[in-house]
Amino acid sequence: MYTQEEYENNPLHGTSLEQVLTQMVDHYGWEILAAYLNLNCFKQNPSIKASLKFLKKTEWAQHKVESFYLYQFKNLPRADDAMFELPPRDRIVPLHQKPKEPQELSLEDAERLRLKREKAARNKDSRHHGDDRSRSRQSKTSHSPYEKTAQKSETSNDPYANFKSKG
């Protein structure tokens, strides 16, 4: 299927997480990494040691950092959908794709990207839950959320409440 040479073309092959992180911090700095990756280990008292400890324990965060390394720092073209499903270290990079100079990133671009992602998430959320929200708005206008509680009888099915009232 894939040759060893194609597998070894991945810039992460033979590179430790510490080397990846050190290269990116030296080039971009903690502030840019925090803005783009939105990881607390890059925001609050960042250090290589503390970040490595978190990233090694948190697989999704490690994948996020390694993907950033491949597609921003090494400036490779985005992987196809099938490859993107694999962890970054397992992705095959075709032999004709070679790492380039790191992309130039700015805090302004990071903010634009963050706003774009928020908008996309809101749109996705409203498409997914649009019917539920409109129904819940209609039900809230016709009933008070506390109305049902007030209509309940004095006796409760809650054993703790019954115990409390006996005492």
mmCIF file of C-alpha atoms in Angstrom:
data_model
loop_
_atom_site.group_PDB
_atom_site.id
_atom_site.type_symbol
_atom_site.label_atom_id
_atom_site.label_comp_id
_atom_site.label_asym_id
_atom_site.label_seq_id
_atom_site.Cartn_x
_atom_site.Cartn_y
_atom_site.Cartn_z
ATOM 1 C CA MET A 1 0.000 0.000 0.000
ATOM 2 C CA TYR A 2 2.480 2.645 1.167
ATOM 3 C CA THR A 3 6.221 2.347 1.088
ATOM 4 C CA GLN A 4 8.488 2.847 4.058
ATOM 5 C CA GLU A 5 9.917 5.865 2.231
ATOM 6 C CA GLU A 6 6.456 7.490 2.006
ATOM 7 C CA TYR A 7 5.880 6.859 5.705
ATOM 8 C CA GLU A 8 9.273 8.327 6.590
ATOM 9 C CA ASN A 9 8.493 11.453 4.532
ATOM 10 C CA ASN A 10 6.248 12.594 7.394
ATOM 11 C CA PRO A 11 8.188 15.380 9.215
ATOM 12 C CA LEU A 12 7.077 13.888 12.552
ATOM 13 C CA HIS A 13 8.863 10.612 11.785
ATOM 14 C CA GLY A 14 11.836 10.349 14.134
ATOM 15 C CA THR A 15 11.019 13.684 15.816
ATOM 16 C CA SER A 16 10.165 13.799 19.509
ATOM 17 C CA LEU A 17 7.292 15.833 20.876
ATOM 18 C CA GLU A 18 9.852 17.918 22.772
ATOM 19 C CA GLN A 19 11.678 18.752 19.528
ATOM 20 C CA VAL A 20 8.381 19.683 17.845
ATOM 21 C CA LEU A 21 7.362 21.952 20.698
ATOM 22 C CA THR A 22 10.800 23.557 21.031
ATOM 23 C CA GLN A 23 10.971 24.358 17.310
ATOM 24 C CA MET A 24 7.516 25.941 17.321
ATOM 25 C CA VAL A 25 8.130 27.968 20.495
ATOM 26 C CA ASP A 26 11.460 29.227 19.138
ATOM 27 C CA HIS A 27 9.815 30.303 15.889
ATOM 28 C CA TYR A 28 6.365 31.543 16.976
ATOM 29 C CA GLY A 29 6.539 32.059 20.735
ATOM 30 C CA TRP A 30 3.995 31.069 23.375
ATOM 31 C CA GLU A 31 1.532 33.871 22.623
ATOM 32 C CA ILE A 32 0.990 32.857 18.986
ATOM 33 C CA LEU A 33 0.745 29.167 19.918
ATOM 34 C CA ALA A 34 -1.804 29.974 22.623
ATOM 35 C CA ALA A 35 -3.838 32.092 20.210
ATOM 36 C CA TYR A 36 -3.931 29.455 17.465
ATOM 37 C CA LEU A 37 -4.145 26.273 19.520
ATOM 38 C CA ASN A 38 -6.145 27.559 22.500
ATOM 39 C CA LEU A 39 -4.467 25.270 25.031
ATOM 40 C CA ASN A 40 -4.126 26.417 28.638
ATOM 41 C CA CYS A 41 -0.648 24.905 28.889
ATOM 42 C CA PHE A 42 0.418 27.587 26.379
ATOM 43 C CA LYS A 43 -1.501 30.399 28.090
ATOM 44 C CA GLN A 44 -0.797 30.141 31.810
ATOM 45 C CA ASN A 45 2.849 30.035 32.904
ATOM 46 C CA PRO A 46 3.949 28.232 29.745
ATOM 47 C CA SER A 47 7.062 26.087 29.771
ATOM 48 C CA ILE A 48 8.327 23.241 27.641
ATOM 49 C CA LYS A 49 8.368 20.857 30.603
ATOM 50 C CA ALA A 50 4.809 21.606 31.765
ATOM 51 C CA SER A 51 3.439 21.570 28.218
ATOM 52 C CA LEU A 52 5.090 18.227 27.477
ATOM 53 C CA LYS A 53 3.632 16.742 30.646
ATOM 54 C CA PHE A 54 0.120 17.856 29.610
ATOM 55 C CA LEU A 55 0.492 16.865 25.954
ATOM 56 C CA LYS A 56 1.792 13.395 26.777
ATOM 57 C CA LYS A 57 -1.223 12.755 29.017
ATOM 58 C CA THR A 58 -3.772 14.297 26.649
ATOM 59 C CA GLU A 59 -3.896 12.572 23.279
ATOM 60 C CA TRP A 60 -6.303 15.003 21.582
ATOM 61 C CA ALA A 61 -4.086 17.970 22.535
ATOM 62 C CA GLN A 62 -0.968 16.199 21.292
ATOM 63 C CA HIS A 63 -2.691 15.508 17.963
ATOM 64 C CA LYS A 64 -3.740 19.157 17.756
ATOM 65 C CA VAL A 65 -0.151 20.336 18.299
ATOM 66 C CA GLU A 66 1.289 17.798 15.849
ATOM 67 C CA SER A 67 -1.272 18.738 13.181
ATOM 68 C CA PHE A 68 -0.358 22.393 13.671
ATOM 69 C CA TYR A 69 3.294 21.414 13.269
ATOM 70 C CA LEU A 70 2.606 19.637 9.984
ATOM 71 C CA TYR A 71 0.263 22.141 8.348
ATOM 72 C CA GLN A 72 1.392 25.485 9.764
ATOM 73 C CA PHE A 73 5.005 25.094 10.830
ATOM 74 C CA LYS A 74 6.080 22.658 8.092
ATOM 75 C CA ASN A 75 3.522 24.233 5.750
ATOM 76 C CA LEU A 76 2.450 20.976 4.104
ATOM 77 C CA PRO A 77 -0.755 20.802 2.063
ATOM 78 C CA ARG A 78 -3.755 19.575 4.066
ATOM 79 C CA ALA A 79 -4.154 15.813 4.195
ATOM 80 C CA ASP A 80 -7.115 14.220 2.437
ATOM 81 C CA ASP A 81 -10.079 13.110 4.551
ATOM 82 C CA ALA A 82 -8.877 9.518 4.893
ATOM 83 C CA MET A 83 -5.420 10.578 6.117
ATOM 84 C CA PHE A 84 -6.851 13.291 8.362
ATOM 85 C CA GLU A 85 -8.696 10.601 10.329
ATOM 86 C CA LEU A 86 -5.325 9.106 11.326
ATOM 87 C CA PRO A 87 -3.174 10.526 14.123
ATOM 88 C CA PRO A 88 -0.627 13.008 12.700
ATOM 89 C CA ARG A 89 2.330 10.685 13.263
ATOM 90 C CA ASP A 90 0.643 7.917 11.245
ATOM 91 C CA ARG A 91 -0.213 10.053 8.226
ATOM 92 C CA ILE A 92 1.458 9.343 4.932
ATOM 93 C CA VAL A 93 3.019 12.351 3.234
ATOM 94 C CA PRO A 94 3.468 11.763 -0.517
ATOM 95 C CA LEU A 95 7.077 11.866 -1.659
ATOM 96 C CA HIS A 96 6.504 14.920 -3.869
ATOM 97 C CA GLN A 97 5.396 16.973 -0.824
ATOM 98 C CA LYS A 98 8.324 18.516 0.966
ATOM 99 C CA PRO A 99 8.230 20.742 4.047
ATOM 100 C CA LYS A 100 8.401 24.465 3.317
ATOM 101 C CA GLU A 101 9.182 27.533 5.378
ATOM 102 C CA PRO A 102 6.830 28.006 8.352
ATOM 103 C CA GLN A 103 3.739 30.082 7.688
ATOM 104 C CA GLU A 104 3.820 33.627 8.971
ATOM 105 C CA LEU A 105 1.200 33.894 11.692
ATOM 106 C CA SER A 106 -0.105 36.887 13.634
ATOM 107 C CA LEU A 107 -2.368 37.485 16.599
ATOM 108 C CA GLU A 108 -4.786 39.348 14.297
ATOM 109 C CA ASP A 109 -5.058 36.308 12.018
ATOM 110 C CA ALA A 110 -5.576 34.073 15.059
ATOM 111 C CA GLU A 111 -8.448 36.294 16.216
ATOM 112 C CA ARG A 112 -10.064 36.235 12.754
ATOM 113 C CA LEU A 113 -9.759 32.452 12.695
ATOM 114 C CA ARG A 114 -11.269 32.171 16.190
ATOM 115 C CA LEU A 115 -14.258 34.332 15.191
ATOM 116 C CA LYS A 116 -14.731 32.327 12.008
ATOM 117 C CA ARG A 117 -14.731 29.055 13.979
ATOM 118 C CA GLU A 118 -17.205 30.453 16.522
ATOM 119 C CA LYS A 119 -19.551 31.553 13.744
ATOM 120 C CA ALA A 120 -19.325 28.150 12.044
ATOM 121 C CA ALA A 121 -20.030 26.407 15.357
ATOM 122 C CA ARG A 122 -23.053 28.639 15.995
ATOM 123 C CA ASN A 123 -24.392 27.975 12.502
ATOM 124 C CA LYS A 124 -23.868 24.244 12.881
ATOM 125 C CA ASP A 125 -25.517 24.319 16.304
ATOM 126 C CA SER A 126 -28.520 26.288 15.062
ATOM 127 C CA ARG A 127 -28.993 23.944 12.095
ATOM 128 C CA HIS A 128 -28.800 20.914 14.388
ATOM 129 C CA HIS A 129 -31.017 22.233 17.145
ATOM 130 C CA GLY A 130 -33.101 24.833 15.329
ATOM 131 C CA ASP A 131 -36.375 22.910 15.740
ATOM 132 C CA ASP A 132 -35.690 22.125 19.408
ATOM 133 C CA ARG A 133 -34.954 25.759 20.195
ATOM 134 C CA SER A 134 -38.077 27.096 18.522
ATOM 135 C CA ARG A 135 -40.200 24.534 20.376
ATOM 136 C CA SER A 136 -38.557 25.344 23.691
ATOM 137 C CA ARG A 137 -39.101 29.073 23.124
ATOM 138 C CA GLN A 138 -42.780 28.438 22.415
ATOM 139 C CA SER A 139 -43.198 26.302 25.512
ATOM 140 C CA LYS A 140 -41.432 28.884 27.690
ATOM 141 C CA THR A 141 -43.793 31.628 26.568
ATOM 142 C CA SER A 142 -46.854 29.560 27.420
ATOM 143 C CA HIS A 143 -45.662 28.158 30.778
ATOM 144 C CA SER A 144 -43.465 29.302 33.569
ATOM 145 C CA PRO A 145 -40.637 26.824 34.248
ATOM 146 C CA TYR A 146 -41.628 26.901 37.930
ATOM 147 C CA GLU A 147 -45.328 26.311 37.285
ATOM 148 C CA LYS A 148 -45.050 22.523 37.456
ATOM 149 C CA THR A 149 -43.158 22.711 40.734
ATOM 150 C CA ALA A 150 -45.851 24.866 42.291
ATOM 151 C CA GLN A 151 -48.569 22.443 41.147
ATOM 152 C CA LYS A 152 -46.938 19.451 42.856
ATOM 153 C CA SER A 153 -48.498 18.230 46.053
ATOM 154 C CA GLU A 154 -46.858 18.709 49.409
ATOM 155 C CA THR A 155 -45.732 15.070 49.544
ATOM 156 C CA SER A 156 -42.688 14.396 47.480
ATOM 157 C CA ASN A 157 -41.316 11.218 45.957
ATOM 158 C CA ASP A 158 -37.848 12.300 47.018
ATOM 159 C CA PRO A 159 -36.813 10.189 50.056
ATOM 160 C CA TYR A 160 -34.398 12.861 51.272
ATOM 161 C CA ALA A 161 -37.161 15.492 51.221
ATOM 162 C CA ASN A 162 -39.469 13.157 53.176
ATOM 163 C CA PHE A 163 -36.711 12.440 55.689
ATOM 164 C CA LYS A 164 -35.999 16.150 56.025
ATOM 165 C CA SER A 165 -39.677 17.010 56.652
ATOM 166 C CA LYS A 166 -39.942 14.310 59.384
ATOM 167 C CA GLY A 167 -36.989 15.660 61.285
#
